[in-house]
XYZ file of C-alpha atoms in Angstrom:
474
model
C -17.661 6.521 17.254
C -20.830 4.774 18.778
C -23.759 4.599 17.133
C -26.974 5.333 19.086
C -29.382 5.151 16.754
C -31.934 2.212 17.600
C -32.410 1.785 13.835
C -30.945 -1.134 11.329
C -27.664 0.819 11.030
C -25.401 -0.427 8.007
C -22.397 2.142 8.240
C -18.970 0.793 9.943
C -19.828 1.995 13.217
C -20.961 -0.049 16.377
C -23.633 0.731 18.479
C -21.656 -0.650 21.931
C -18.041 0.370 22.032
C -17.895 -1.214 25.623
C -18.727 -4.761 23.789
C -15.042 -5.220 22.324
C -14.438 -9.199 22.251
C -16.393 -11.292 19.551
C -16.056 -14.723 19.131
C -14.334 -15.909 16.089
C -16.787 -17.127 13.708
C -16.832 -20.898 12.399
C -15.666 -21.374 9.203
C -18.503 -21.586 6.489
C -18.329 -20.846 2.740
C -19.835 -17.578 1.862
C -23.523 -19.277 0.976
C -23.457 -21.280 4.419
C -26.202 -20.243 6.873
C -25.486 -19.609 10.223
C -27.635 -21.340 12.655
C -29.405 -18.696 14.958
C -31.558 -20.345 17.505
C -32.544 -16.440 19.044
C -32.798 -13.537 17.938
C -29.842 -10.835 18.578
C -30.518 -7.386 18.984
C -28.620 -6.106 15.904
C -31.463 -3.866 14.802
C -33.834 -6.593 14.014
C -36.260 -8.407 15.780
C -35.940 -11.150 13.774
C -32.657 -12.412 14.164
C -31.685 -11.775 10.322
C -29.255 -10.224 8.047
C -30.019 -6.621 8.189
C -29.538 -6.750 4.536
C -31.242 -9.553 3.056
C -33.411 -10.324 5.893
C -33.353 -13.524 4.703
C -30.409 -15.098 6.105
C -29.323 -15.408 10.171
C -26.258 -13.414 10.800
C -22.440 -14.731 11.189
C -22.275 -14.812 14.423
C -25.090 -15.573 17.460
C -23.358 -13.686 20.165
C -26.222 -12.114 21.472
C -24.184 -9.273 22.755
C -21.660 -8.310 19.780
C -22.132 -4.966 17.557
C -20.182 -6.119 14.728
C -20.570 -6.777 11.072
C -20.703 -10.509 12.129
C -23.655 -10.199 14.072
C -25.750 -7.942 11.281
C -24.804 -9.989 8.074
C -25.046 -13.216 6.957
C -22.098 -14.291 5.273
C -23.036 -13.238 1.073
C -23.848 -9.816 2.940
C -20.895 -9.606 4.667
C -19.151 -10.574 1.392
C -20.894 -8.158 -0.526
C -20.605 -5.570 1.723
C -16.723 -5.850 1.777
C -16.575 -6.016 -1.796
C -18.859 -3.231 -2.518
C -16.215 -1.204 -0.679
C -12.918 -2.473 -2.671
C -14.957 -1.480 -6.003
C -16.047 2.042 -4.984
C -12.266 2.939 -4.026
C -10.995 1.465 -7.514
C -13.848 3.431 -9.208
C -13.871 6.520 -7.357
C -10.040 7.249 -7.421
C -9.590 6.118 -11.162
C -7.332 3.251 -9.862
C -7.697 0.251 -12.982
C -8.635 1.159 -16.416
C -9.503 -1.211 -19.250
C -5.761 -0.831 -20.817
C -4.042 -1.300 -17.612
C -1.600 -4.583 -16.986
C -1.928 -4.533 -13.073
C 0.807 -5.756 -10.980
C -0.079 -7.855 -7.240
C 2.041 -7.443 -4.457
C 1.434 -10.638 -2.529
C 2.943 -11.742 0.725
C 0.770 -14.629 1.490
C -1.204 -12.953 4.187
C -5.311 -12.079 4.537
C -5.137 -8.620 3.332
C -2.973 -9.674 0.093
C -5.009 -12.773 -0.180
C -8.174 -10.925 -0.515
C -6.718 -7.705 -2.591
C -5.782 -10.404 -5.053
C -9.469 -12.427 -4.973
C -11.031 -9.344 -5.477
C -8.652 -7.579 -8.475
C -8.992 -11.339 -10.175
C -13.115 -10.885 -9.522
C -13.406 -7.718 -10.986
C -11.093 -8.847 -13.965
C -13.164 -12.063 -14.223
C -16.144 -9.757 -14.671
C -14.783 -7.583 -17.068
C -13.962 -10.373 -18.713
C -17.418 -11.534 -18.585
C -18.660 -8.194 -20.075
C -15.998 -8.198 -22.972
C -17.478 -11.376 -24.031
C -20.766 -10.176 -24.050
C -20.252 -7.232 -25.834
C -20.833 -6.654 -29.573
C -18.434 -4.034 -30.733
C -15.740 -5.166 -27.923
C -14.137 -1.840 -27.691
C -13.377 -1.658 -24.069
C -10.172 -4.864 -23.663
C -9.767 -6.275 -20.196
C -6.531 -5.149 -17.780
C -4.124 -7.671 -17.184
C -2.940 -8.946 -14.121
C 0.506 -10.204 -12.851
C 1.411 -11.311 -9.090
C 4.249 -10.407 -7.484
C 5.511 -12.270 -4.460
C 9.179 -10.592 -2.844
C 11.474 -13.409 -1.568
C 12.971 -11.805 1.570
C 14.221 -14.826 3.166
C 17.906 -14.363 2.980
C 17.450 -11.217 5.557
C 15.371 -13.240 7.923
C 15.842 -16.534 9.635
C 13.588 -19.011 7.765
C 14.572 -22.204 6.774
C 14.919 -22.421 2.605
C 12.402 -25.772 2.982
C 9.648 -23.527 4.545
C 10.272 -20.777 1.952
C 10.356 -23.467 -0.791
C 6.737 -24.925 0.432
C 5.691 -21.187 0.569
C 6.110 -19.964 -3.059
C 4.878 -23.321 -4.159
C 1.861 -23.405 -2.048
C 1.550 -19.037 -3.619
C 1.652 -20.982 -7.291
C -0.994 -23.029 -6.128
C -3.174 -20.381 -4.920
C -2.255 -17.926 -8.180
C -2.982 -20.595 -10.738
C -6.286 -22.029 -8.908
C -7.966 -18.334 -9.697
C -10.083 -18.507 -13.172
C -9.332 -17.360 -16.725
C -7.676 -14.907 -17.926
C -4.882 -16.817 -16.811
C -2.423 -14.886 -13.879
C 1.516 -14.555 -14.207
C 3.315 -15.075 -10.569
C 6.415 -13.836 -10.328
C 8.875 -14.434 -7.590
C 11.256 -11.829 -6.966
C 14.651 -12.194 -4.103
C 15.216 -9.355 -2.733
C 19.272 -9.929 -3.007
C 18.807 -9.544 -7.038
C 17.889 -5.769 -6.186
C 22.040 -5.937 -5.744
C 23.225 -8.320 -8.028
C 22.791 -10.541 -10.780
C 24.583 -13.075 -8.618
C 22.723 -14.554 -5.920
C 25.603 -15.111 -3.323
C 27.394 -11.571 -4.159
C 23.269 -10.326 -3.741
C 23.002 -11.588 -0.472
C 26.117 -10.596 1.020
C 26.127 -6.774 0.169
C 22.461 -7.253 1.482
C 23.343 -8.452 4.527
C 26.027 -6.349 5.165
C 24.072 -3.058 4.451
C 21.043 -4.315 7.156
C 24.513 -5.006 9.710
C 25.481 -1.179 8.761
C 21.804 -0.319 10.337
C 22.327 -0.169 14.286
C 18.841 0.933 14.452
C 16.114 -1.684 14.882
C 13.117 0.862 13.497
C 15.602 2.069 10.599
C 16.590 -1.429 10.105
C 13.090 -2.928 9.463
C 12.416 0.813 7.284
C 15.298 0.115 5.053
C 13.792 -3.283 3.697
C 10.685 -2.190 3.523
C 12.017 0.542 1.212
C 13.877 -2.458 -0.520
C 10.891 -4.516 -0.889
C 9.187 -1.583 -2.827
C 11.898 -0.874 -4.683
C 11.989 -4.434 -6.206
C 8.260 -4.657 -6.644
C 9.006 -1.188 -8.865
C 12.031 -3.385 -10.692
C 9.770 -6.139 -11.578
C 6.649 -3.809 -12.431
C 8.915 -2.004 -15.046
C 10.719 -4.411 -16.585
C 7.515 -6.562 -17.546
C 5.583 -4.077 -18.716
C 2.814 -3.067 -15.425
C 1.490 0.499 -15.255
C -0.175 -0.308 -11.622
C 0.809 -1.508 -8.621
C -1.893 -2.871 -6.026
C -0.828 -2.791 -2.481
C -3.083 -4.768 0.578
C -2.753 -2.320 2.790
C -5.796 -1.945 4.828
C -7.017 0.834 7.172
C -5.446 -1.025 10.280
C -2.066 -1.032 8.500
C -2.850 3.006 7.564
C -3.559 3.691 10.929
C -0.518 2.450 12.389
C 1.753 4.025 10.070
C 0.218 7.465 10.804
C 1.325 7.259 13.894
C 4.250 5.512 13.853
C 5.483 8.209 11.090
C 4.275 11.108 13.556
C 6.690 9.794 15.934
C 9.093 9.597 13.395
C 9.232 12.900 12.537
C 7.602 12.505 8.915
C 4.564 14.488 9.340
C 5.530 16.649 5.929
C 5.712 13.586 3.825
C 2.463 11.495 5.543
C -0.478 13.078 3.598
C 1.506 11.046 0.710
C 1.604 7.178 1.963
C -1.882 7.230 3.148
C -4.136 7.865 -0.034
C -5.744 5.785 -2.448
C -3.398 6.532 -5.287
C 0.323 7.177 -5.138
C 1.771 8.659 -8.247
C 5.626 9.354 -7.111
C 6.782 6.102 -7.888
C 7.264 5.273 -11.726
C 4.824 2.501 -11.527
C 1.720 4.339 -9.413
C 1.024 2.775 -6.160
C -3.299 1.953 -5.347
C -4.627 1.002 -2.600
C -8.032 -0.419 -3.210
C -8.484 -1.789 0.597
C -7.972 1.283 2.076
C -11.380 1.654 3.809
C -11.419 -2.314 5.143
C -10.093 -3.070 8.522
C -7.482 -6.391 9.102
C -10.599 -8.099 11.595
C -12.698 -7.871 8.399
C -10.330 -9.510 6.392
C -9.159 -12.223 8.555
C -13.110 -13.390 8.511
C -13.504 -13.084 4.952
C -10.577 -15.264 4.352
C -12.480 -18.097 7.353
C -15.878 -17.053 5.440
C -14.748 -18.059 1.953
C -11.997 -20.963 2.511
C -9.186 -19.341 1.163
C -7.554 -18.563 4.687
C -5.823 -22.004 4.410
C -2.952 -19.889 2.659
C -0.206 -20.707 4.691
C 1.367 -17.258 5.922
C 5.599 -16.924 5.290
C 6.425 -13.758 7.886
C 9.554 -13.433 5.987
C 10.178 -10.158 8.187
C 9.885 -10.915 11.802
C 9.352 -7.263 13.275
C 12.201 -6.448 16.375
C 10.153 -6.073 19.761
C 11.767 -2.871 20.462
C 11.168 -1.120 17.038
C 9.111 1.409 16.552
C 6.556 -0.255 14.008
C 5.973 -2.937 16.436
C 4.938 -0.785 19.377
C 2.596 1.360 17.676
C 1.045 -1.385 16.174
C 0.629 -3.255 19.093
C -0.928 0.052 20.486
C -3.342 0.369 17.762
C -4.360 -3.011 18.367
C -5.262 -2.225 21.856
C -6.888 1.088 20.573
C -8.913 -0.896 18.463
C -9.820 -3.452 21.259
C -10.955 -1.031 23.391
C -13.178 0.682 21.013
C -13.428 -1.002 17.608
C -13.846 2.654 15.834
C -9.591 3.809 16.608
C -8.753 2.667 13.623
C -11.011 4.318 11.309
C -10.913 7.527 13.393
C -7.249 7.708 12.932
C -7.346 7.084 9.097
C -10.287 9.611 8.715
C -8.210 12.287 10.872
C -5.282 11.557 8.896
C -6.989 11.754 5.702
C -8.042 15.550 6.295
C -4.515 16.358 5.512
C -3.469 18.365 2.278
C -2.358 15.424 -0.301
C -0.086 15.976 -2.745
C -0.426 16.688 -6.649
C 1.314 12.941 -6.925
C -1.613 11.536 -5.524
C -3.615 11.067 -8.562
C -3.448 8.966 -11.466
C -1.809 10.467 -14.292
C -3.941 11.077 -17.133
C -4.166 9.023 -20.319
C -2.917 11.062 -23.051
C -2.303 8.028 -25.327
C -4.213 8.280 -29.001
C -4.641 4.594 -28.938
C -6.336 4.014 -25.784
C -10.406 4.100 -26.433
C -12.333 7.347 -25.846
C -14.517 5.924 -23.244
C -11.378 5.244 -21.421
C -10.065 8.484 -21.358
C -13.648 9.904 -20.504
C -13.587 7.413 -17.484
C -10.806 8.694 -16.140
C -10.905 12.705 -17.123
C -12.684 13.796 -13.443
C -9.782 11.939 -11.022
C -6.581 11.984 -13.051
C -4.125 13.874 -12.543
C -3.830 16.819 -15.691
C -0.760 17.485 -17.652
C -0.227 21.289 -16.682
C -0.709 20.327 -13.266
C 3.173 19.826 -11.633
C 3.932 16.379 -10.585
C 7.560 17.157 -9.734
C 7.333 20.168 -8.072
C 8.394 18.032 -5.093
C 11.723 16.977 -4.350
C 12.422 12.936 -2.558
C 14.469 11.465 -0.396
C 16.685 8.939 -2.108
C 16.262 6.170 0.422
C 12.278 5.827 1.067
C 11.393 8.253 -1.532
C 9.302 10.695 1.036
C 8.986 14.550 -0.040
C 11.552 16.832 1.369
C 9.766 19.677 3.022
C 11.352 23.384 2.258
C 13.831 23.579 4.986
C 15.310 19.932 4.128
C 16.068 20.846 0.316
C 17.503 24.533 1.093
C 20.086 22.386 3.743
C 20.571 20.136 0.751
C 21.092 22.804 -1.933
C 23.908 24.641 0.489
C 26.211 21.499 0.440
C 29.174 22.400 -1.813
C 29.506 20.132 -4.564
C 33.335 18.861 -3.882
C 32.284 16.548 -1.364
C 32.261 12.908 -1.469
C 29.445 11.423 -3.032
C 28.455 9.567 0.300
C 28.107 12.575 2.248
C 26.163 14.415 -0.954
C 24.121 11.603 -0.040
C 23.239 11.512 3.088
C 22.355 15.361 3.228
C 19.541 14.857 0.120
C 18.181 11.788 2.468
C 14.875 13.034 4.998
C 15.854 13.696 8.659
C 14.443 10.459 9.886
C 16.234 8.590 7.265
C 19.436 10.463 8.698
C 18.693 9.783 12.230
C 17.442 6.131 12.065
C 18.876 4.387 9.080
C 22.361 6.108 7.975
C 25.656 5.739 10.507
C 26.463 8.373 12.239
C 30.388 7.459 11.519
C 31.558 9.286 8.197
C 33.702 6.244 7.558
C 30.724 3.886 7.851
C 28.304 6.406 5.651
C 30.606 5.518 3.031
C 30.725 2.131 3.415
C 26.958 2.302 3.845
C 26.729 4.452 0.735
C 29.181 1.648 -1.431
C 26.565 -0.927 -0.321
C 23.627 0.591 -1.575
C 21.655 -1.073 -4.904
C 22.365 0.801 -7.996
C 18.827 2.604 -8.137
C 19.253 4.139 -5.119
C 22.733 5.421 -5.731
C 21.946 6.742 -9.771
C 18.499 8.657 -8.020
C 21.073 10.589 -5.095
C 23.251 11.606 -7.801
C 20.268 12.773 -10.502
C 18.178 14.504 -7.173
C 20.668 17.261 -6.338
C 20.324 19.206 -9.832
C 16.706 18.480 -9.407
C 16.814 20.315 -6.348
C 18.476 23.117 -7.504
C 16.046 23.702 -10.717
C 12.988 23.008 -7.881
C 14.469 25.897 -5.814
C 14.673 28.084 -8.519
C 11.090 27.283 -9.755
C 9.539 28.104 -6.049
C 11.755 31.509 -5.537
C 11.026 32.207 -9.407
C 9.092 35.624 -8.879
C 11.381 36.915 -5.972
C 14.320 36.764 -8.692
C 15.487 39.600 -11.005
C 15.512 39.151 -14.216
C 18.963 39.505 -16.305
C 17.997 43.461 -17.619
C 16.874 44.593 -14.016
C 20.110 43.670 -12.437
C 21.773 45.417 -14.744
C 19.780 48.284 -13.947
């Protein structure tokens, strides 16, 4: 919303939502001073950072509302930062004992959630050294980067100059010393890369659906980051997505259908997943990131859009329409997220809590307020197989009434969500089993473990409406 105060405001809001198009600002390192011949009215008469009041402001469009045209560029910095920390602190996301996995794609929003997890490592780091008795260690952190090139069209050269120019980036970043690892997507199906990358591409060629088809490997890409988190050892898993991202998917999963299971993808912490899923840039929009990455020189990153998102898909057209949203009045975004974030979340969306003797006290202390307590339920919910959303009530009591002498394929498809139904899985019995005989081998071993999960969830929710062994006899 506007702000109409005549005050130095230093919230996220803009004074002029009718002012929507701001320059782009010149690149400068994040000590460079702007130039500002007049003043602006940002608040001051001066013409300066409404922070510092020392330094002129990114930008001198002398009629822009933005955070470009009220900070200088440490400010701005800071500012952005000082956001990214109070999510990780408030929501108990990184402790001292974690080992801290980083999705990275190679865009801004990964680019920076990785600068600022190696910051606050490097500062920890700092603080360990400086400390006499030492007891609180430093979290480690790994980079993961998801080769998805064998289900897009990109040449292997451009790929190849990708991941090295990611190695580049990963091994530039300061002590304690970062391990990248590079993941295909086709060894999700096989230890073999060509078998791996045709039952890949034949399961996307099952998919009629351009939405579900662009769904499924994104619920592929998260599976593997999950592989690769497990089997070396993370315990977190740090995610760039960034309010403008958040905002897109709330709507794009209302129109879905998937209104029981959103309260889940959109909060700082995601606990369903084996290796819980943060989200420390939840609160920064994608215009914010794109300039840090100009302010600071590390936008030079050359971008691989392994996944080239179909016109006609769903994702694209709501995003597209949240872009306009935003141009129109630079607050959408935020608004949507906030709206969104009123929603009930789920017991899963807390951090477990520590209940390991050897982790310090002041660990455990640190995280006692946010984490998620062992008497409180973490399973009382029951997921679909594919993209791992909660089943609401009516989805696991159609579930539960599916005898169990059918084929496993059409068990299947009735413990999958009723999007994941509609959009990804054939409508063809014939091709739901071929679908189902092309799925990866986590995927198929959770369908098979979910339905007697069901069953004992059922039983657990309907527990007092039961009678008990001696009143039936009665």
């Amino acid at each position: 919303m506007a702000c109409t105060t005549d005050t130095g405001c230093q919230s996220t809001c803009y004074k002029n939502e009718e002012d929507d198009h701001q320059p782009t600002p010149t690149p400068l390192t994040s000590s460079t001073k702007s130039p500002q011949p007049n003043p602006i009215p940002n608040g001051n008469h001066h013409g300066l950072c409404l922070k510092c009041k020392a330094n002129h402001p990114i930008s001198s469009a002398s009629s822009g509302s933005g955070d470009d045209v009220r900070f200088c560029g440490d400010c701005f910095r800071s500012n952005l930062y000082g956001k990214f920390r109070l999510a990780v602190t408030s929501n108990a996301m990184i402790s001292p004992t974690d080992k801290v996995l980083v999705a990275f794609s190679g865009g801004t929003s990964s680019r920076v959630a990785l600068q600022f997890v190696h910051e606050l490592q490097y500062k920890a780091q700092l603080n360990f050294e400086a400390s006499r008795d030492r007891s609180l260690p430093v979290f480690g952190v790994g980079v993961a980067f998801i080769d998805e090139s064998v289900a897009c069209s990109v040449p292997s050269y451009e790929v190849i100059e990708g991941i090295e120019d990611i190695r580049q980036i990963v091994s530039s970043l300061a002590p304690p010393t970062k391990e990248l690892l590079v993941f295909p997507i086709e060894s999700l199906f096989s230890s073999t890369s060509t078998d791996g990358k045709d039952q890949l591409n034949r399961l996307l060629d099952g998919v009629t659906d351009a939405t579900g088809k662009e769904d499924l490997l994104i619920h592929l890409r998260m599976l593997s980051l999950q592989k690769i988190a497990a089997e070396n050892g993370y315990n977190r898993l740090v995610l760039g997505s960034c309010t403008s991202r958040i905002a897109s998917h709330v709507l794009s999963a209302t129109v879905k259908g998937k209104g029981y299971s959103l309260p889940a993808d959109i909060q700082y912490v995601d606990a369903r997943w084996n290796v819980p899923v943060v989200l420390p840039l939840r609160d920064c929009l994608s215009e914010e990131l794109n300039m840090l990455c100009d302010l600071d020189g590390f936008g030079s990153l050359k971008t691989i859009e392994l996944i080239k998102s179909p016109c006609a898909g769903i994702n694209s057209l709501v995003s597209s329409f949240v872009k306009l949203l935003q141009e129109e009045n630079p607050s959408r975004q935020s608004t949507i997220v906030r709206t969104a974030g009123k929603l009930t979340p789920f017991d899963f969306n807390r951090i477990p809590e520590i209940i390991d003797t050897n982790v310090p006290l002041a660990t455990r202390r640190r995280q006692k307020r946010y984490n998620l307590k062992p008497n409180e339920s973490i399973s009382t919910e029951s997921f679909c197989p594919i993209c791992n959303s909660p089943l609401s009530k009516s989805e696991v009591l159609s579930s539960t009434s599916v005898e169990d002498s059918h084929k496993d394929s059409h068990l299947f498809r009735v413990e999958c969500c009723s999007s994941c139904q509609f959009q990804i899985l054939p409508k063809d019995p014939i091709s739901v089993d071929n679908f189902y005989m092309l799925l990866p081998q986590p995927l198929v071993s959770k369908a098979k473990h979910s339905k007697s999960d069901n069953l004992s969830i059922l039983r657990e929710q309907i527990e007092d409406c039961l009678l008990s062994d001696s009143e039936d006899e009665t």
